[in-house]
DNA sequence: TTCCCGATTGTA
DNA sequence: ACAATCGGGAAC
């Protein structure tokens, strides 16, 4: 098994358009009440202040404040009244940026994930932003927590080889749908199906 | 305070 | 194709 280490000091300070592809191949690990669960990030989307599809487009609000507190925090919000979505904040403080984590390759705690999701097919555990939150047990109590020292952390692969990344338009957004801001590990079978 | 609609998912 | 379900944010 490969080694995963805390990222470089300035890793999360990169613009979301750089951090989004940079997060591919990183490990997302959660200390949940039921046990340790983790997965490799295989699909991300970048959201910035100048983007009409971004929650930060109209400035700081009660919901999006983590996007304005600098990189390396969790930004978790409820979508459609049902599902949680997990973001990694990015960039310098005040800039309003985040990276949506859209899919993982499940690595540790698959039994617990299956229990949380109510399905056993490994490809159905984390292949979508709402699915991976349910699988790992991510909810809004994590909102604003540090991803360096909190219950949920991002770790970078020890070997620095750059993964093969594909770029395309984002999923499920109306405005800004022309922006090429969705990043995937090329040919990964673990990405979200819907597109 | 009302009203519209969303960075989704599972089912018909 | 469509409902579920809740809260953010704009408008009144």
PDB file of C-alpha atoms (C1' of nucleotides) in Angstrom:
ATOM      1  CA  UNK A   1       0.000   0.000   0.000  1.00  0.00           C
ATOM      2  CA  UNK A   2       1.244   3.435  -0.961  1.00  0.00           C
ATOM      3  CA  UNK A   3       2.246   6.051   1.611  1.00  0.00           C
ATOM      4  CA  UNK A   4       0.078   9.114   2.226  1.00  0.00           C
ATOM      5  CA  UNK A   5       1.424  12.179   4.009  1.00  0.00           C
ATOM      6  CA  UNK A   6       0.206  15.629   5.092  1.00  0.00           C
ATOM      7  CA  UNK A   7       0.359  17.949   2.056  1.00  0.00           C
ATOM      8  CA  UNK A   8       2.910  20.748   1.599  1.00  0.00           C
ATOM      9  CA  UNK A   9       2.355  23.946   3.588  1.00  0.00           C
ATOM     10  CA  UNK A  10       0.981  25.927   0.628  1.00  0.00           C
ATOM     11  CA  UNK A  11      -0.953  23.066  -0.974  1.00  0.00           C
ATOM     12  CA  UNK A  12      -4.419  24.405  -0.159  1.00  0.00           C
ATOM     13  CA  UNK A  13      -3.491  28.021  -0.934  1.00  0.00           C
ATOM     14  CA  UNK A  14      -3.473  27.291  -4.668  1.00  0.00           C
ATOM     15  CA  UNK A  15      -6.363  28.624  -6.779  1.00  0.00           C
ATOM     16  CA  UNK A  16      -9.279  26.180  -7.017  1.00  0.00           C
ATOM     17  CA  UNK A  17      -8.519  25.649 -10.705  1.00  0.00           C
ATOM     18  CA  UNK A  18      -5.107  24.267  -9.674  1.00  0.00           C
ATOM     19  CA  UNK A  19      -6.117  22.543  -6.447  1.00  0.00           C
ATOM     20  CA  UNK A  20      -8.963  20.642  -8.154  1.00  0.00           C
ATOM     21  CA  UNK A  21      -6.647  18.600 -10.410  1.00  0.00           C
ATOM     22  CA  UNK A  22      -4.047  18.575  -7.601  1.00  0.00           C
ATOM     23  CA  UNK A  23      -6.433  16.740  -5.277  1.00  0.00           C
ATOM     24  CA  UNK A  24      -6.812  13.831  -7.712  1.00  0.00           C
ATOM     25  CA  UNK A  25      -4.961  10.840  -6.299  1.00  0.00           C
ATOM     26  CA  UNK A  26      -5.019  12.240  -2.758  1.00  0.00           C
ATOM     27  CA  UNK A  27      -6.539  10.309   0.150  1.00  0.00           C
ATOM     28  CA  UNK A  28      -9.664  11.529   1.947  1.00  0.00           C
ATOM     29  CA  UNK A  29      -9.758   9.875   5.379  1.00  0.00           C
ATOM     30  CA  UNK A  30     -12.514  10.192   7.976  1.00  0.00           C
ATOM     31  CA  UNK A  31     -12.554   9.163  11.643  1.00  0.00           C
ATOM     32  CA  UNK A  32     -16.244   8.353  11.887  1.00  0.00           C
ATOM     33  CA  UNK A  33     -17.993   7.052  15.018  1.00  0.00           C
ATOM     34  CA  UNK A  34     -18.380   3.677  13.313  1.00  0.00           C
ATOM     35  CA  UNK A  35     -14.706   3.426  12.363  1.00  0.00           C
ATOM     36  CA  UNK A  36     -12.099   4.582   9.864  1.00  0.00           C
ATOM     37  CA  UNK A  37     -13.265   5.177   6.306  1.00  0.00           C
ATOM     38  CA  UNK A  38     -11.240   6.495   3.392  1.00  0.00           C
ATOM     39  CA  UNK A  39     -10.966   6.735  -0.379  1.00  0.00           C
ATOM     40  CA  UNK A  40      -8.817   8.065  -3.193  1.00  0.00           C
ATOM     41  CA  UNK A  41     -10.126  11.270  -4.801  1.00  0.00           C
ATOM     42  CA  UNK A  42     -10.859  10.564  -8.485  1.00  0.00           C
ATOM     43  CA  UNK A  43     -13.222  13.397  -9.524  1.00  0.00           C
ATOM     44  CA  UNK A  44     -13.349  17.108  -8.566  1.00  0.00           C
ATOM     45  CA  UNK A  45     -14.823  20.435  -9.680  1.00  0.00           C
ATOM     46  CA  UNK A  46     -13.427  23.966  -9.195  1.00  0.00           C
ATOM     47  CA  UNK A  47     -15.584  26.891  -7.980  1.00  0.00           C
ATOM     48  CA  UNK A  48     -14.292  30.478  -7.796  1.00  0.00           C
ATOM     49  CA  UNK A  49     -15.565  33.960  -6.998  1.00  0.00           C
ATOM     50  CA  UNK A  50     -15.946  35.049 -10.647  1.00  0.00           C
ATOM     51  CA  UNK A  51     -18.043  31.976 -11.499  1.00  0.00           C
ATOM     52  CA  UNK A  52     -21.852  32.434 -11.641  1.00  0.00           C
ATOM     53  CA  UNK A  53     -22.311  28.777 -10.638  1.00  0.00           C
ATOM     54  CA  UNK A  54     -20.271  29.249  -7.437  1.00  0.00           C
ATOM     55  CA  UNK A  55     -21.876  29.824  -4.035  1.00  0.00           C
ATOM     56  CA  UNK A  56     -19.278  32.585  -3.543  1.00  0.00           C
ATOM     57  CA  UNK A  57     -20.332  34.510  -6.677  1.00  0.00           C
ATOM     58  CA  UNK A  58     -22.444  37.033  -4.740  1.00  0.00           C
ATOM     59  CA  UNK A  59     -20.017  37.390  -1.834  1.00  0.00           C
ATOM     60  CA  UNK A  60     -19.796  35.935   1.659  1.00  0.00           C
ATOM     61  CA  UNK A  61     -23.014  34.630   3.264  1.00  0.00           C
ATOM     62  CA  UNK A  62     -24.027  32.580   6.308  1.00  0.00           C
ATOM     63  CA  UNK A  63     -23.758  29.415   4.219  1.00  0.00           C
ATOM     64  CA  UNK A  64     -20.546  29.916   2.244  1.00  0.00           C
ATOM     65  CA  UNK A  65     -18.280  31.501   4.879  1.00  0.00           C
ATOM     66  CA  UNK A  66     -15.709  28.655   4.840  1.00  0.00           C
ATOM     67  CA  UNK A  67     -14.962  29.524   1.198  1.00  0.00           C
ATOM     68  CA  UNK A  68     -13.692  32.913   2.418  1.00  0.00           C
ATOM     69  CA  UNK A  69     -11.487  31.643   5.264  1.00  0.00           C
ATOM     70  CA  UNK A  70      -8.550  30.460   3.175  1.00  0.00           C
ATOM     71  CA  UNK A  71      -7.612  27.013   1.899  1.00  0.00           C
ATOM     72  CA  UNK A  72      -7.679  23.725   3.781  1.00  0.00           C
ATOM     73  CA  UNK A  73     -11.102  23.783   5.450  1.00  0.00           C
ATOM     74  CA  UNK A  74     -14.184  21.621   4.969  1.00  0.00           C
ATOM     75  CA  UNK A  75     -17.162  23.338   3.340  1.00  0.00           C
ATOM     76  CA  UNK A  76     -20.205  21.079   3.695  1.00  0.00           C
ATOM     77  CA  UNK A  77     -23.667  22.126   2.580  1.00  0.00           C
ATOM     78  CA  UNK A  78     -27.078  20.526   2.082  1.00  0.00           C
ATOM     79  CA  UNK A  79     -28.358  20.208  -1.469  1.00  0.00           C
ATOM     80  CA  UNK A  80     -31.960  19.554  -2.541  1.00  0.00           C
ATOM     81  CA  UNK A  81     -32.880  19.301   1.135  1.00  0.00           C
ATOM     82  CA  UNK A  82     -31.511  15.771   1.139  1.00  0.00           C
ATOM     83  CA  UNK A  83     -27.849  15.285   0.361  1.00  0.00           C
ATOM     84  CA  UNK A  84     -24.630  16.714   1.740  1.00  0.00           C
ATOM     85  CA  UNK A  85     -21.856  17.925  -0.553  1.00  0.00           C
ATOM     86  CA  UNK A  86     -18.237  18.082   0.622  1.00  0.00           C
ATOM     87  CA  UNK A  87     -15.796  20.753  -0.568  1.00  0.00           C
ATOM     88  CA  UNK A  88     -12.137  21.552   0.150  1.00  0.00           C
ATOM     89  CA  UNK A  89     -11.655  25.314   0.468  1.00  0.00           C
ATOM     90  CA  UNK A  90      -8.748  26.800  -1.438  1.00  0.00           C
ATOM     91  CA  UNK A  91      -6.793  29.970  -2.138  1.00  0.00           C
ATOM     92  CA  UNK A  92      -5.815  32.878   0.114  1.00  0.00           C
ATOM     93  CA  UNK A  93      -8.262  34.074   2.794  1.00  0.00           C
ATOM     94  CA  UNK A  94     -11.040  36.286   1.422  1.00  0.00           C
ATOM     95  CA  UNK A  95     -11.013  34.941  -2.131  1.00  0.00           C
ATOM     96  CA  UNK A  96     -14.065  32.649  -1.950  1.00  0.00           C
ATOM     97  CA  UNK A  97     -12.872  29.435  -3.581  1.00  0.00           C
ATOM     98  CA  UNK A  98     -13.529  25.717  -3.095  1.00  0.00           C
ATOM     99  CA  UNK A  99     -13.174  22.343  -4.783  1.00  0.00           C
ATOM    100  CA  UNK A 100     -16.181  20.003  -4.826  1.00  0.00           C
ATOM    101  CA  UNK A 101     -15.208  16.363  -4.238  1.00  0.00           C
ATOM    102  CA  UNK A 102     -17.429  14.380  -6.614  1.00  0.00           C
ATOM    103  CA  UNK A 103     -16.163  10.782  -6.360  1.00  0.00           C
ATOM    104  CA  UNK A 104     -13.751   8.497  -4.510  1.00  0.00           C
ATOM    105  CA  UNK A 105     -12.261   5.091  -5.049  1.00  0.00           C
ATOM    106  CA  UNK A 106     -13.161   3.419  -1.724  1.00  0.00           C
ATOM    107  CA  UNK A 107     -10.042   2.240   0.123  1.00  0.00           C
ATOM    108  CA  UNK A 108     -10.638   1.582   3.835  1.00  0.00           C
ATOM    109  CA  UNK A 109     -13.838   0.692   5.692  1.00  0.00           C
ATOM    110  CA  UNK A 110     -15.853  -0.627   2.749  1.00  0.00           C
ATOM    111  CA  UNK A 111     -18.076  -2.635   5.063  1.00  0.00           C
ATOM    112  CA  UNK A 112     -19.043   0.461   7.026  1.00  0.00           C
ATOM    113  CA  UNK A 113     -19.568   2.424   3.812  1.00  0.00           C
ATOM    114  CA  UNK A 114     -21.887  -0.280   2.488  1.00  0.00           C
ATOM    115  CA  UNK A 115     -23.793  -0.145   5.750  1.00  0.00           C
ATOM    116  CA  UNK A 116     -24.076   3.652   5.581  1.00  0.00           C
ATOM    117  CA  UNK A 117     -25.192   3.553   1.941  1.00  0.00           C
ATOM    118  CA  UNK A 118     -27.489   0.559   2.003  1.00  0.00           C
ATOM    119  CA  UNK A 119     -25.745  -0.934  -1.047  1.00  0.00           C
ATOM    120  CA  UNK A 120     -22.815  -3.309  -1.390  1.00  0.00           C
ATOM    121  CA  UNK A 121     -21.588  -2.742  -4.960  1.00  0.00           C
ATOM    122  CA  UNK A 122     -18.212  -0.951  -4.460  1.00  0.00           C
ATOM    123  CA  UNK A 123     -18.841   1.201  -7.551  1.00  0.00           C
ATOM    124  CA  UNK A 124     -22.026   2.529  -5.943  1.00  0.00           C
ATOM    125  CA  UNK A 125     -20.442   3.562  -2.637  1.00  0.00           C
ATOM    126  CA  UNK A 126     -18.704   6.868  -3.504  1.00  0.00           C
ATOM    127  CA  UNK A 127     -19.532   7.587  -7.176  1.00  0.00           C
ATOM    128  CA  UNK A 128     -21.182  10.983  -6.601  1.00  0.00           C
ATOM    129  CA  UNK A 129     -20.915  13.969  -4.214  1.00  0.00           C
ATOM    130  CA  UNK A 130     -23.959  12.964  -2.164  1.00  0.00           C
ATOM    131  CA  UNK A 131     -23.064   9.295  -2.194  1.00  0.00           C
ATOM    132  CA  UNK A 132     -19.553   9.775  -0.822  1.00  0.00           C
ATOM    133  CA  UNK A 133     -20.824  11.956   2.012  1.00  0.00           C
ATOM    134  CA  UNK A 134     -23.319   9.278   2.998  1.00  0.00           C
ATOM    135  CA  UNK A 135     -20.687   6.538   2.690  1.00  0.00           C
ATOM    136  CA  UNK A 136     -18.126   8.310   4.879  1.00  0.00           C
ATOM    137  CA  UNK A 137     -20.645   9.840   7.284  1.00  0.00           C
ATOM    138  CA  UNK A 138     -19.842  13.442   6.308  1.00  0.00           C
ATOM    139  CA  UNK A 139     -22.417  15.966   7.460  1.00  0.00           C
ATOM    140  CA  UNK A 140     -22.606  19.678   8.248  1.00  0.00           C
ATOM    141  CA  UNK A 141     -21.152  19.228  11.740  1.00  0.00           C
ATOM    142  CA  UNK A 142     -17.796  19.109   9.920  1.00  0.00           C
ATOM    143  CA  UNK A 143     -18.376  22.459   8.222  1.00  0.00           C
ATOM    144  CA  UNK A 144     -15.402  24.795   8.694  1.00  0.00           C
ATOM    145  CA  UNK A 145     -13.120  22.173  10.273  1.00  0.00           C
ATOM    146  CA  UNK A 146      -9.447  22.013   9.309  1.00  0.00           C
ATOM    147  CA  UNK A 147      -8.547  19.236   6.887  1.00  0.00           C
ATOM    148  CA  UNK A 148      -5.036  19.092   8.389  1.00  0.00           C
ATOM    149  CA  UNK A 149      -6.014  18.225  11.953  1.00  0.00           C
ATOM    150  CA  UNK A 150      -9.756  17.546  12.179  1.00  0.00           C
ATOM    151  CA  UNK A 151     -11.854  14.373  12.069  1.00  0.00           C
ATOM    152  CA  UNK A 152     -11.575  14.404   8.287  1.00  0.00           C
ATOM    153  CA  UNK A 153      -8.247  14.903   6.531  1.00  0.00           C
ATOM    154  CA  UNK A 154      -6.689  15.132   3.099  1.00  0.00           C
ATOM    155  CA  UNK A 155      -3.382  13.314   2.619  1.00  0.00           C
ATOM    156  CA  UNK A 156      -1.121  13.452  -0.432  1.00  0.00           C
ATOM    157  CA  UNK A 157       0.565  10.448  -2.070  1.00  0.00           C
ATOM    158  CA  UNK A 158       4.180  10.108  -0.954  1.00  0.00           C
ATOM    159  CA  UNK A 159       5.503   9.346  -4.412  1.00  0.00           C
ATOM    160  CA  UNK A 160       5.235  12.521  -6.470  1.00  0.00           C
ATOM    161  CA  UNK A 161       4.298  11.018  -9.818  1.00  0.00           C
ATOM    162  CA  UNK A 162       1.697  13.184 -11.595  1.00  0.00           C
ATOM    163  CA  UNK A 163      -1.545  11.297 -12.407  1.00  0.00           C
ATOM    164  CA  UNK A 164      -3.171  11.333 -15.859  1.00  0.00           C
ATOM    165  CA  UNK A 165      -5.995  13.901 -15.627  1.00  0.00           C
ATOM    166  CA  UNK A 166      -8.930  14.529 -17.974  1.00  0.00           C
ATOM    167  CA  UNK A 167     -10.777  17.894 -18.074  1.00  0.00           C
ATOM    168  CA  UNK A 168     -14.367  18.669 -19.060  1.00  0.00           C
ATOM    169  CA  UNK A 169     -17.503  20.689 -18.296  1.00  0.00           C
ATOM    170  CA  UNK A 170     -19.058  20.403 -14.849  1.00  0.00           C
ATOM    171  CA  UNK A 171     -22.125  18.377 -13.953  1.00  0.00           C
ATOM    172  CA  UNK A 172     -25.480  19.645 -12.747  1.00  0.00           C
ATOM    173  CA  UNK A 173     -24.780  23.368 -13.143  1.00  0.00           C
ATOM    174  CA  UNK A 174     -26.828  25.714 -15.383  1.00  0.00           C
ATOM    175  CA  UNK A 175     -24.854  28.948 -15.405  1.00  0.00           C
ATOM    176  CA  UNK A 176     -21.163  28.523 -16.109  1.00  0.00           C
ATOM    177  CA  UNK A 177     -21.774  25.158 -17.768  1.00  0.00           C
ATOM    178  CA  UNK A 178     -19.307  26.139 -20.510  1.00  0.00           C
ATOM    179  CA  UNK A 179     -16.406  26.317 -18.049  1.00  0.00           C
ATOM    180  CA  UNK A 180     -13.987  23.409 -18.227  1.00  0.00           C
ATOM    181  CA  UNK A 181     -13.669  22.878 -14.498  1.00  0.00           C
ATOM    182  CA  UNK A 182     -14.362  19.204 -13.898  1.00  0.00           C
ATOM    183  CA  UNK A 183     -11.290  17.028 -13.380  1.00  0.00           C
ATOM    184  CA  UNK A 184     -11.088  13.218 -13.360  1.00  0.00           C
ATOM    185  CA  UNK A 185      -8.425  10.558 -13.118  1.00  0.00           C
ATOM    186  CA  UNK A 186      -8.461   9.419 -16.740  1.00  0.00           C
ATOM    187  CA  UNK A 187     -10.339   6.154 -17.358  1.00  0.00           C
ATOM    188  CA  UNK A 188     -11.162   5.712 -13.678  1.00  0.00           C
ATOM    189  CA  UNK A 189     -14.129   3.348 -13.176  1.00  0.00           C
ATOM    190  CA  UNK A 190     -14.904   5.106  -9.876  1.00  0.00           C
ATOM    191  CA  UNK A 191     -16.211   8.470 -11.170  1.00  0.00           C
ATOM    192  CA  UNK A 192     -19.872   9.533 -10.947  1.00  0.00           C
ATOM    193  CA  UNK A 193     -21.995   8.108 -13.738  1.00  0.00           C
ATOM    194  CA  UNK A 194     -24.412  10.960 -14.307  1.00  0.00           C
ATOM    195  CA  UNK A 195     -23.193  13.500 -16.832  1.00  0.00           C
TER     196      UNK A 195
ATOM    197  C1'  DT B   1     -42.184  36.953   5.278  1.00  0.00           C
ATOM    198  C1'  DT B   2     -42.957  34.703   0.819  1.00  0.00           C
ATOM    199  C1'  DC B   3     -41.272  32.294  -2.941  1.00  0.00           C
ATOM    200  C1'  DC B   4     -38.246  29.942  -6.186  1.00  0.00           C
ATOM    201  C1'  DC B   5     -34.872  26.713  -7.009  1.00  0.00           C
ATOM    202  C1'  DG B   6     -30.621  24.089  -6.359  1.00  0.00           C
ATOM    203  C1'  DA B   7     -22.676  21.858  -7.247  1.00  0.00           C
ATOM    204  C1'  DT B   8     -28.328  15.082  -6.307  1.00  0.00           C
ATOM    205  C1'  DT B   9     -30.113  10.601  -6.083  1.00  0.00           C
ATOM    206  C1'  DG B  10     -33.171   6.739  -6.608  1.00  0.00           C
ATOM    207  C1'  DT B  11     -37.248   5.166  -8.668  1.00  0.00           C
ATOM    208  C1'  DA B  12     -41.075   4.927 -12.298  1.00  0.00           C
TER     209       DA B  12
ATOM    210  C1'  DA C   1     -38.841  11.649 -16.824  1.00  0.00           C
ATOM    211  C1'  DC C   2     -39.798  12.998 -11.901  1.00  0.00           C
ATOM    212  C1'  DA C   3     -40.460  13.365  -6.921  1.00  0.00           C
ATOM    213  C1'  DA C   4     -38.221  13.925  -2.352  1.00  0.00           C
ATOM    214  C1'  DT C   5     -37.286  17.727   0.955  1.00  0.00           C
ATOM    215  C1'  DC C   6     -35.086  21.781   3.218  1.00  0.00           C
ATOM    216  C1'  DG C   7     -32.841  26.036   3.586  1.00  0.00           C
ATOM    217  C1'  DG C   8     -30.350  29.883   1.214  1.00  0.00           C
ATOM    218  C1'  DG C   9     -30.950  34.105  -0.805  1.00  0.00           C
ATOM    219  C1'  DA C  10     -33.566  37.450  -3.506  1.00  0.00           C
ATOM    220  C1'  DA C  11     -37.728  40.021  -3.742  1.00  0.00           C
ATOM    221  C1'  DC C  12     -41.697  42.092  -1.869  1.00  0.00           C
TER     222       DC C  12
END
